[in-house]
């Protein structure tokens, strides 16, 4: 999937997720996405916290919250809504049904739609989980001088389903998903340190080096996002990924769920440094 | 409440929570408590993670888990059991019904019993939450040269109900409880740093200095635990406390709950450094 940029109506002002999107406020980004703009959100409204979305019926909410508690590296929960609510304390005036660039709608574990607005699919019993996203630590990595290859190459971050099973919770089970960033050897220590200080957004990597240790056969064929080119000597570093609940939906087949599309996140008003451990 | 040491049967070997208790293994500590030994557990099985216990009926478990997610400083969840189970992944072979020094049993928000064994009170629908405890960071404080006054003085840590309300979750609401440690000024920075690196066990303090800012009228009259003497120049430092769910039980009055007695914690096999952010 390549980054795509669309504007819904021809008479709307042209907007694109480009270098200027770094400087957008989160409210501006949400308004643009509400108006139909789509595409991966890495780098958008830089310094503001992006989150994964998963909404499940209320009778699945305890299993989902327990699944997240038991798997805090892939599923760090930053907010949970009350049933039926589409608002969150993390973003003033936001509507979780319209303000993401693109959604995925799931029935019995099968992907049935990828709309840019889920008001037609919304149910009064949906509980929404906002889960930390590794895009949050990319500003910390950039600040520490660590290059971000997928941003340099204008691509979505590559994500892979691993052979590691999450700890199950009630009816929910499934494999851990990871995101991968190639890091030059001289920057590995900084990448470990900077992300370790952000446990609310996946924290330190779960693995560095040989992808086969995670059951990943081919870095060039990610399960979500785009392949990214490694520079010579780059070491692949793998972080637990907030797409993991989507993998649990596919494996566990709850009757209904709504999620974000991988890489196309919800922009909150929170600032990345709010989640940084001060040490 | 002063530290008390009792042994159930006269023909059992005498055991006491004394300086030797530092060197006990967690399994030894659990066995001693199972045999009837009681008292505050600060310093017991040093370096091993101690946790708060709260068990509620399954139909209150989602509210409790959400309350913890929404109030992560006082309520960092380290494990949640399946309904009816008295085992935990955090302690091999342990029985949550017998292995704590002392329990509290609650009906409709009222304390009805303080036994050393809750097998007679157990119900098949109880879900148990194991919540990080500030005793865990005391070994880090000691390692950094920070004196622990209540340990020096052989007392339970003082705990206070504050005027700060937690963020409610469903039927659960209540004030935040804090523990207080007096810290000499030259050690304040180390105390902040060391505890900040342990977010799973309450993390950095919620307040330093004037207790009235938290609505605490008199440091000499804690709501739980013992008063502790401040040395001249000591600064009171306040950490969010895992007794907070007990305050929520008192305020929200669920029909039934079991908790640990304040300061008399469950000893897990986990090591404190497992919860330390590496930076």
Coordinates of C-alpha atoms in Angstrom, one line a residue:
Chain A
X1 CA 0.0 0.0 0.0
X2 CA 1.6 3.3 -1.1
X3 CA 0.7 6.6 0.6
X4 CA -2.4 7.9 -1.0
X5 CA -3.7 11.4 -0.9
X6 CA -7.3 12.2 -1.8
X7 CA -9.6 15.1 -1.4
X8 CA -13.3 14.2 -1.3
X9 CA -14.9 17.1 -3.2
X10 CA -13.4 19.0 -6.1
X11 CA -14.5 22.3 -4.7
X12 CA -12.7 21.8 -1.4
X13 CA -9.3 23.4 -1.0
X14 CA -6.5 21.0 -2.0
X15 CA -4.8 19.5 1.0
X16 CA -2.1 16.8 1.0
X17 CA -0.1 15.0 3.6
X18 CA 3.2 16.6 2.7
X19 CA 6.0 18.3 4.5
X20 CA 3.7 21.1 5.6
X21 CA 1.6 18.5 7.5
X22 CA 4.4 18.4 10.1
X23 CA 3.3 21.9 11.2
X24 CA -0.4 21.2 11.4
X25 CA -2.1 21.4 14.7
X26 CA -3.8 18.1 15.7
X27 CA -7.2 19.9 15.3
X28 CA -6.3 20.9 11.8
X29 CA -5.2 17.4 10.9
X30 CA -8.4 16.0 12.3
X31 CA -10.4 18.5 10.3
X32 CA -8.6 17.6 7.1
X33 CA -9.1 13.9 7.7
X34 CA -12.8 14.6 8.5
X35 CA -13.0 16.3 5.1
X36 CA -11.8 13.2 3.3
X37 CA -8.0 13.5 3.3
X38 CA -6.4 10.1 3.7
X39 CA -2.9 8.6 3.9
X40 CA -0.3 7.5 6.5
X41 CA 0.1 9.9 9.3
X42 CA 3.8 9.5 10.2
X43 CA 5.2 13.0 10.8
X44 CA 1.8 14.7 10.8
X45 CA 1.4 17.4 13.5
X46 CA 4.9 16.5 14.7
X47 CA 5.3 16.2 18.5
X48 CA 1.6 15.3 19.1
X49 CA 0.7 11.8 20.1
X50 CA -0.9 9.5 17.5
X51 CA -2.9 6.5 18.6
X52 CA -4.3 3.2 17.3
X53 CA -8.1 2.8 17.4
X54 CA -10.1 -0.4 18.2
X55 CA -13.8 -0.3 18.9
X56 CA -15.6 -3.4 20.1
X57 CA -19.1 -4.2 21.4
X58 CA -19.4 -3.6 25.1
X59 CA -19.7 -7.3 25.9
X60 CA -16.2 -7.7 24.4
X61 CA -14.7 -4.7 26.2
X62 CA -13.5 -6.5 29.3
X63 CA -11.7 -9.1 27.2
X64 CA -10.1 -6.4 25.2
X65 CA -9.0 -4.3 28.2
X66 CA -7.6 -7.5 29.8
X67 CA -5.9 -8.4 26.6
X68 CA -4.2 -5.0 26.6
X69 CA -3.2 -5.3 30.3
X70 CA -1.7 -8.7 29.7
X71 CA 0.2 -7.5 26.6
X72 CA 1.3 -4.0 27.5
X73 CA 4.2 -3.7 25.0
X74 CA 1.9 -4.0 21.9
X75 CA -1.2 -2.6 23.5
X76 CA -0.5 0.3 25.9
X77 CA -3.9 1.8 26.5
X78 CA -4.0 5.6 26.6
X79 CA -7.8 6.0 26.8
X80 CA -11.0 4.0 26.9
X81 CA -14.3 5.6 26.0
X82 CA -17.7 4.9 27.7
X83 CA -19.9 2.7 25.6
X84 CA -21.4 4.5 22.6
X85 CA -19.3 7.6 23.1
X86 CA -17.2 8.9 20.2
X87 CA -15.3 11.5 22.2
X88 CA -12.1 11.1 24.1
X89 CA -10.3 13.1 26.8
X90 CA -7.2 13.1 24.6
X91 CA -8.6 15.3 21.9
X92 CA -10.9 18.3 22.5
X93 CA -14.0 18.3 20.1
X94 CA -12.9 15.3 18.2
X95 CA -15.3 12.7 16.7
X96 CA -13.8 9.2 16.6
X97 CA -16.2 8.2 13.9
X98 CA -15.0 10.7 11.3
X99 CA -11.6 12.1 12.3
X100 CA -9.3 9.3 11.2
X101 CA -7.9 9.2 7.7
X102 CA -9.2 5.7 7.0
X103 CA -10.9 2.9 9.0
X104 CA -11.3 -0.8 8.8
X105 CA -14.7 -2.5 9.6
X106 CA -14.6 -6.1 10.7
X107 CA -17.4 -8.7 10.9
X108 CA -16.6 -12.1 12.5
X109 CA -12.9 -11.4 12.0
X110 CA -13.2 -10.6 8.3
X111 CA -12.4 -7.2 6.8
X112 CA -15.7 -5.9 5.2
X113 CA -15.1 -2.2 4.5
X114 CA -12.3 0.4 4.5
X115 CA -14.3 3.7 4.7
X116 CA -13.0 7.2 5.6
X117 CA -16.0 7.7 7.9
X118 CA -17.7 5.1 10.1
X119 CA -20.9 6.9 11.1
X120 CA -23.0 4.5 9.0
X121 CA -21.4 1.5 10.9
X122 CA -21.5 3.0 14.4
X123 CA -23.4 1.2 17.2
X124 CA -24.5 2.5 20.6
X125 CA -22.7 -0.3 22.4
X126 CA -19.2 0.3 21.0
X127 CA -16.3 0.8 23.4
X128 CA -13.3 2.5 21.9
X129 CA -9.7 1.8 22.9
X130 CA -7.0 4.3 22.0
X131 CA -3.6 2.6 22.0
X132 CA -0.2 4.1 21.9
X133 CA 1.6 4.3 18.5
X134 CA 5.2 4.0 17.6
X135 CA 4.9 7.2 15.5
X136 CA 5.0 9.0 18.9
X137 CA 8.6 8.0 19.5
X138 CA 9.7 9.0 16.0
X139 CA 10.0 12.6 17.1
X140 CA 12.2 11.5 20.0
X141 CA 14.3 9.4 17.6
X142 CA 14.7 12.3 15.2
X143 CA 15.6 14.6 18.1
X144 CA 18.4 12.1 19.1
X145 CA 19.7 12.1 15.5
X146 CA 18.4 8.7 14.6
X147 CA 17.3 8.6 10.9
X148 CA 13.8 7.3 10.1
X149 CA 14.1 5.4 6.9
X150 CA 10.4 5.1 6.0
X151 CA 9.9 8.9 6.5
X152 CA 13.1 9.6 4.4
X153 CA 11.6 7.3 1.7
X154 CA 8.1 8.7 1.9
X155 CA 6.6 5.4 2.8
X156 CA 4.3 3.9 5.5
X157 CA 6.2 2.0 8.3
X158 CA 6.5 -1.7 7.5
X159 CA 4.6 -4.0 10.0
X160 CA 4.8 -7.8 10.3
X161 CA 2.8 -10.5 12.0
X162 CA 5.2 -12.5 14.2
X163 CA 5.3 -16.0 15.4
X164 CA 5.1 -14.8 19.0
X165 CA 1.6 -15.4 20.6
X166 CA 0.2 -12.8 22.9
X167 CA -1.0 -13.8 26.3
X168 CA -4.7 -14.6 25.8
X169 CA -7.5 -12.9 27.7
X170 CA -11.0 -14.5 27.7
X171 CA -12.0 -15.0 24.1
X172 CA -9.2 -12.9 22.6
X173 CA -5.9 -14.3 21.4
X174 CA -3.6 -13.8 18.5
X175 CA 0.0 -13.1 17.4
X176 CA 2.1 -10.0 18.3
X177 CA 2.5 -7.5 15.4
X178 CA 5.7 -5.5 15.2
X179 CA 6.8 -2.4 13.3
X180 CA 10.4 -2.3 11.9
X181 CA 12.8 0.5 11.5
X182 CA 16.3 0.1 10.0
X183 CA 18.9 1.8 12.3
X184 CA 22.5 2.5 11.6
X185 CA 24.8 0.7 14.2
X186 CA 26.0 4.0 15.7
X187 CA 22.4 5.0 16.5
X188 CA 21.2 1.7 18.0
X189 CA 22.0 2.7 21.6
X190 CA 20.1 6.0 21.3
X191 CA 17.2 4.3 19.7
X192 CA 17.0 1.8 22.6
X193 CA 17.3 4.6 25.2
X194 CA 14.9 7.0 23.6
X195 CA 12.1 4.5 23.1
X196 CA 12.7 2.8 26.4
X197 CA 11.8 6.1 28.1
X198 CA 8.4 6.0 26.3
X199 CA 6.8 2.8 27.8
X200 CA 3.3 4.2 27.0
X201 CA 4.0 4.0 23.3
X202 CA 5.5 0.5 23.1
X203 CA 8.8 1.3 24.9
X204 CA 12.0 -0.4 24.0
X205 CA 12.3 -2.8 21.0
X206 CA 11.2 -6.4 21.4
X207 CA 14.0 -7.5 19.1
X208 CA 17.0 -6.3 17.1
X209 CA 18.6 -8.1 14.2
X210 CA 17.7 -11.3 12.5
X211 CA 14.0 -11.2 11.6
X212 CA 13.7 -15.0 11.5
X213 CA 13.9 -14.9 15.3
X214 CA 10.4 -13.4 15.2
X215 CA 9.2 -15.8 12.5
X216 CA 9.5 -13.1 9.8
X217 CA 10.5 -14.7 6.5
X218 CA 11.1 -11.7 4.3
X219 CA 11.5 -8.0 5.4
X220 CA 10.6 -7.0 1.8
X221 CA 7.1 -8.3 2.2
X222 CA 5.4 -6.7 5.3
X223 CA 1.9 -7.8 6.3
X224 CA 0.9 -4.1 6.7
X225 CA 2.4 -0.9 5.4
X226 CA 5.2 -0.6 2.9
X227 CA 8.6 -2.3 2.5
X228 CA 11.4 0.1 3.3
X229 CA 15.0 0.0 1.9
X230 CA 17.8 -0.7 4.3
X231 CA 21.1 1.2 3.9
X232 CA 24.3 -0.9 4.1
X233 CA 25.0 -1.8 7.8
X234 CA 21.5 -0.8 9.0
X235 CA 20.3 -3.1 11.8
X236 CA 16.5 -3.9 11.7
X237 CA 14.9 -3.0 15.0
X238 CA 11.5 -4.3 15.9
X239 CA 9.0 -2.6 18.2
X240 CA 5.7 -4.1 19.4
X241 CA 2.9 -2.5 17.3
X242 CA -0.6 -1.3 18.0
X243 CA -1.9 -3.2 15.0
X244 CA -1.8 -6.3 17.3
X245 CA -5.4 -5.9 18.4
X246 CA -6.4 -6.1 14.7
X247 CA -4.5 -9.4 14.5
X248 CA -6.4 -10.5 17.6
X249 CA -9.7 -9.6 15.8
X250 CA -8.6 -11.7 12.8
X251 CA -7.7 -14.6 15.0
X252 CA -10.5 -14.4 17.6
X253 CA -13.4 -13.3 15.3
X254 CA -15.5 -11.1 17.5
X255 CA -18.9 -10.4 15.7
X256 CA -18.0 -6.7 15.1
X257 CA -15.1 -4.3 15.4
X258 CA -13.9 -1.0 13.9
X259 CA -10.2 -0.1 13.8
X260 CA -8.0 2.5 12.1
X261 CA -6.3 1.4 8.8
X262 CA -2.7 0.5 9.6
X263 CA -0.4 3.6 9.6
X264 CA -3.4 6.0 9.4
X265 CA -3.7 7.0 13.0
X266 CA -5.9 9.3 15.2
X267 CA -4.2 12.5 16.1
X268 CA -4.6 13.5 19.8
X269 CA -4.0 16.8 21.4
X270 CA -1.5 15.2 23.8
X271 CA 2.2 16.0 23.4
X272 CA 4.7 13.2 23.0
X273 CA 6.7 14.4 25.9
X274 CA 3.8 13.9 28.3
X275 CA 4.4 10.1 28.0
X276 CA 8.2 10.4 28.4
X277 CA 9.7 9.1 31.6
X278 CA 11.8 11.9 33.2
X279 CA 15.1 10.4 34.3
Chain B
X1 CA -1.5 0.4 63.9
X2 CA 2.0 -0.8 65.1
X3 CA 3.8 -3.6 63.4
X4 CA 2.6 -6.8 64.9
X5 CA 4.2 -10.2 64.8
X6 CA 2.3 -13.3 65.7
X7 CA 2.7 -17.0 65.1
X8 CA -0.4 -19.0 65.0
X9 CA 0.6 -22.2 66.9
X10 CA 2.9 -22.4 69.9
X11 CA 4.6 -25.5 68.5
X12 CA 5.6 -23.9 65.2
X13 CA 9.1 -22.5 64.9
X14 CA 9.2 -18.9 66.0
X15 CA 9.3 -16.5 63.0
X16 CA 9.3 -12.8 63.0
X17 CA 9.4 -10.0 60.5
X18 CA 12.9 -8.8 61.5
X19 CA 16.1 -8.0 59.8
X20 CA 16.5 -11.6 58.7
X21 CA 13.3 -11.2 56.7
X22 CA 15.2 -9.1 54.2
X23 CA 17.0 -12.3 53.0
X24 CA 13.9 -14.5 52.8
X25 CA 13.0 -15.8 49.4
X26 CA 9.5 -14.8 48.3
X27 CA 8.3 -18.4 48.6
X28 CA 9.6 -18.5 52.2
X29 CA 7.8 -15.3 53.0
X30 CA 4.6 -16.6 51.5
X31 CA 4.9 -19.8 53.5
X32 CA 5.5 -17.9 56.8
X33 CA 2.5 -15.7 56.1
X34 CA 0.4 -18.8 55.2
X35 CA 1.4 -20.2 58.6
X36 CA 0.0 -17.2 60.3
X37 CA 2.8 -14.6 60.6
X38 CA 1.5 -11.1 60.2
X39 CA 2.9 -7.6 60.0
X40 CA 4.0 -4.9 57.5
X41 CA 6.1 -6.3 54.7
X42 CA 8.4 -3.3 53.9
X43 CA 11.9 -4.8 53.4
X44 CA 10.8 -8.4 53.3
X45 CA 12.4 -10.5 50.6
X46 CA 14.3 -7.4 49.5
X47 CA 14.5 -6.9 45.8
X48 CA 11.3 -8.8 45.1
X49 CA 8.2 -7.1 43.9
X50 CA 5.4 -6.6 46.4
X51 CA 1.8 -6.0 45.3
X52 CA -1.5 -4.7 46.5
X53 CA -4.5 -7.0 46.3
X54 CA -8.1 -6.2 45.4
X55 CA -10.6 -9.0 44.6
X56 CA -14.1 -8.0 43.3
X57 CA -17.0 -10.0 41.9
X58 CA -16.7 -10.6 38.1
X59 CA -19.6 -8.2 37.4
X60 CA -17.4 -5.4 38.9
X61 CA -14.2 -6.5 37.2
X62 CA -14.5 -4.3 34.1
X63 CA -15.2 -1.2 36.2
X64 CA -12.2 -2.0 38.4
X65 CA -9.9 -2.6 35.4
X66 CA -11.1 0.6 33.7
X67 CA -10.6 2.5 37.0
X68 CA -7.0 1.3 37.1
X69 CA -6.4 2.2 33.4
X70 CA -7.8 5.7 34.1
X71 CA -5.7 6.1 37.2
X72 CA -2.4 4.5 36.4
X73 CA -0.3 6.3 39.0
X74 CA -2.2 4.9 42.0
X75 CA -3.3 1.7 40.3
X76 CA -0.6 0.2 38.1
X77 CA -2.0 -3.3 37.3
X78 CA 0.7 -6.0 37.3
X79 CA -1.7 -9.0 36.9
X80 CA -5.4 -9.9 36.7
X81 CA -6.6 -13.4 37.5
X82 CA -9.3 -15.3 35.8
X83 CA -12.6 -15.4 37.7
X84 CA -12.4 -17.7 40.7
X85 CA -8.7 -18.4 40.4
X86 CA -6.4 -17.8 43.3
X87 CA -3.2 -18.3 41.4
X88 CA -1.1 -15.7 39.5
X89 CA 1.6 -15.8 36.9
X90 CA 3.7 -13.5 39.2
X91 CA 4.2 -16.2 42.0
X92 CA 4.8 -19.8 41.3
X93 CA 2.6 -22.1 43.5
X94 CA 1.1 -19.2 45.5
X95 CA -2.4 -19.1 46.9
X96 CA -3.9 -15.6 47.0
X97 CA -6.4 -16.7 49.7
X98 CA -3.8 -17.6 52.3
X99 CA -0.4 -16.2 51.4
X100 CA -0.8 -12.5 52.5
X101 CA 0.0 -11.6 56.1
X102 CA -3.5 -10.0 56.7
X103 CA -6.6 -9.3 54.6
X104 CA -9.6 -7.0 54.8
X105 CA -13.0 -8.2 53.8
X106 CA -15.6 -5.6 52.7
X107 CA -19.4 -5.8 52.3
X108 CA -21.2 -2.8 50.8
X109 CA -18.1 -0.7 51.4
X110 CA -17.9 -1.5 55.1
X111 CA -14.9 -3.3 56.6
X112 CA -16.4 -6.5 58.1
X113 CA -13.3 -8.7 58.9
X114 CA -9.5 -8.6 59.0
X115 CA -8.5 -12.3 58.8
X116 CA -5.1 -13.8 58.0
X117 CA -6.8 -16.3 55.6
X118 CA -9.8 -15.7 53.3
X119 CA -10.6 -19.2 52.3
X120 CA -13.9 -19.0 54.3
X121 CA -14.8 -15.8 52.4
X122 CA -13.8 -16.9 48.9
X123 CA -16.3 -16.9 46.0
X124 CA -16.1 -18.5 42.7
X125 CA -16.7 -15.2 40.9
X126 CA -13.9 -13.2 42.4
X127 CA -11.4 -11.5 40.0
X128 CA -8.2 -10.5 41.7
X129 CA -6.1 -7.5 40.7
X130 CA -2.4 -7.3 41.7
X131 CA -1.4 -3.7 41.8
X132 CA 2.2 -2.3 42.0
X133 CA 3.4 -1.2 45.5
X134 CA 5.8 1.6 46.5
X135 CA 7.7 -0.9 48.6
X136 CA 9.1 -2.0 45.3
X137 CA 11.0 1.2 44.7
X138 CA 12.4 1.3 48.2
X139 CA 15.2 -1.0 47.2
X140 CA 16.0 1.4 44.4
X141 CA 15.9 4.3 46.8
X142 CA 18.2 2.5 49.2
X143 CA 20.6 1.6 46.4
X144 CA 20.8 5.3 45.5
X145 CA 21.6 6.3 49.1
X146 CA 18.2 7.7 49.9
X147 CA 17.3 7.0 53.6
X148 CA 13.9 5.3 54.2
X149 CA 12.7 6.8 57.5
X150 CA 9.8 4.4 58.2
X151 CA 12.2 1.5 57.8
X152 CA 14.8 3.1 60.0
X153 CA 12.1 3.7 62.6
X154 CA 10.6 0.2 62.3
X155 CA 7.2 1.4 61.3
X156 CA 4.7 0.9 58.5
X157 CA 4.7 3.6 55.8
X158 CA 2.2 6.4 56.5
X159 CA -0.6 6.7 54.0
X160 CA -3.2 9.5 53.6
X161 CA -6.5 9.9 51.8
X162 CA -6.1 13.1 49.7
X163 CA -8.6 15.7 48.4
X164 CA -7.8 14.7 44.8
X165 CA -10.5 12.6 43.2
X166 CA -9.6 9.8 40.8
X167 CA -11.1 9.7 37.4
X168 CA -14.3 7.6 37.8
X169 CA -15.0 4.4 35.8
X170 CA -18.5 3.0 35.7
X171 CA -19.7 2.6 39.3
X172 CA -16.3 3.2 40.8
X173 CA -15.1 6.5 42.1
X174 CA -13.1 7.8 45.1
X175 CA -10.1 9.8 46.3
X176 CA -6.5 9.1 45.6
X177 CA -4.5 7.7 48.5
X178 CA -0.8 8.5 48.8
X179 CA 2.2 7.2 50.8
X180 CA 4.6 9.7 52.3
X181 CA 8.4 9.4 52.8
X182 CA 10.5 12.2 54.3
X183 CA 13.5 12.8 52.1
X184 CA 16.6 15.0 53.0
X185 CA 16.9 17.8 50.4
X186 CA 20.2 16.5 49.0
X187 CA 18.4 13.2 48.1
X188 CA 15.3 14.6 46.5
X189 CA 16.6 14.5 43.0
X190 CA 17.7 10.9 43.3
X191 CA 14.3 10.0 44.8
X192 CA 12.6 11.6 41.8
X193 CA 14.8 9.9 39.3
X194 CA 14.8 6.5 40.8
X195 CA 11.0 6.3 41.2
X196 CA 10.4 7.9 37.9
X197 CA 12.1 5.0 36.3
X198 CA 9.6 2.6 37.9
X199 CA 6.2 3.7 36.4
X200 CA 4.8 0.2 37.0
X201 CA 5.0 0.8 40.7
X202 CA 3.6 4.3 41.0
X203 CA 6.5 6.1 39.3
X204 CA 7.5 9.6 40.2
X205 CA 5.9 11.4 43.2
X206 CA 2.6 13.2 42.7
X207 CA 3.7 16.0 45.1
X208 CA 6.6 17.2 47.2
X209 CA 6.4 19.6 50.1
X210 CA 3.3 21.2 51.8
X211 CA 0.9 18.4 52.6
X212 CA -2.1 20.9 52.6
X213 CA -1.8 21.0 48.8
X214 CA -3.1 17.5 48.8
X215 CA -5.7 18.2 51.4
X216 CA -3.7 16.5 54.2
X217 CA -4.3 18.3 57.5
X218 CA -1.8 16.6 59.7
X219 CA 1.2 14.4 58.7
X220 CA 1.2 13.0 62.3
X221 CA -2.2 11.4 61.7
X222 CA -2.1 9.1 58.7
X223 CA -5.3 7.4 57.6
X224 CA -3.4 4.1 57.2
X225 CA 0.0 2.9 58.5
X226 CA 2.0 4.6 61.2
X227 CA 3.2 8.2 61.7
X228 CA 6.8 8.6 60.9
X229 CA 9.2 11.2 62.4
X230 CA 10.8 13.8 60.0
X231 CA 14.4 14.8 60.6
X232 CA 15.1 18.5 60.4
X233 CA 15.1 19.7 56.8
X234 CA 13.4 16.5 55.5
X235 CA 11.0 17.2 52.7
X236 CA 7.8 15.1 52.6
X237 CA 7.5 13.4 49.3
X238 CA 4.1 11.8 48.3
X239 CA 3.6 8.9 45.9
X240 CA 0.3 7.6 44.6
X241 CA -0.6 4.5 46.6
X242 CA -2.1 1.1 45.9
X243 CA -4.5 1.5 48.8
X244 CA -6.5 3.8 46.4
X245 CA -8.8 0.9 45.3
X246 CA -9.7 0.4 49.0
X247 CA -10.7 4.0 49.2
X248 CA -12.8 3.4 46.0
X249 CA -14.4 0.4 47.7
X250 CA -15.3 2.6 50.7
X251 CA -16.7 5.4 48.5
X252 CA -18.4 3.2 45.8
X253 CA -19.7 0.4 48.0
X254 CA -19.6 -2.7 45.8
X255 CA -21.5 -5.6 47.4
X256 CA -18.3 -7.5 48.2
X257 CA -14.5 -7.1 48.0
X258 CA -11.3 -8.6 49.5
X259 CA -8.1 -6.6 49.8
X260 CA -4.8 -6.8 51.6
X261 CA -4.4 -4.9 54.9
X262 CA -2.5 -1.7 54.2
X263 CA 1.2 -2.3 54.3
X264 CA 0.8 -6.1 54.5
X265 CA 1.5 -7.0 50.9
X266 CA 1.6 -10.0 48.6
X267 CA 5.2 -11.1 47.8
X268 CA 5.7 -12.1 44.2
X269 CA 8.6 -13.9 42.6
X270 CA 9.2 -10.9 40.2
X271 CA 12.3 -8.9 40.8
X272 CA 12.0 -5.1 41.2
X273 CA 14.4 -4.5 38.3
X274 CA 12.0 -6.2 35.9
X275 CA 9.9 -3.1 36.2
X276 CA 12.7 -0.6 35.8
X277 CA 12.9 1.4 32.7
X278 CA 16.4 1.0 31.2
X279 CA 17.7 4.5 30.2

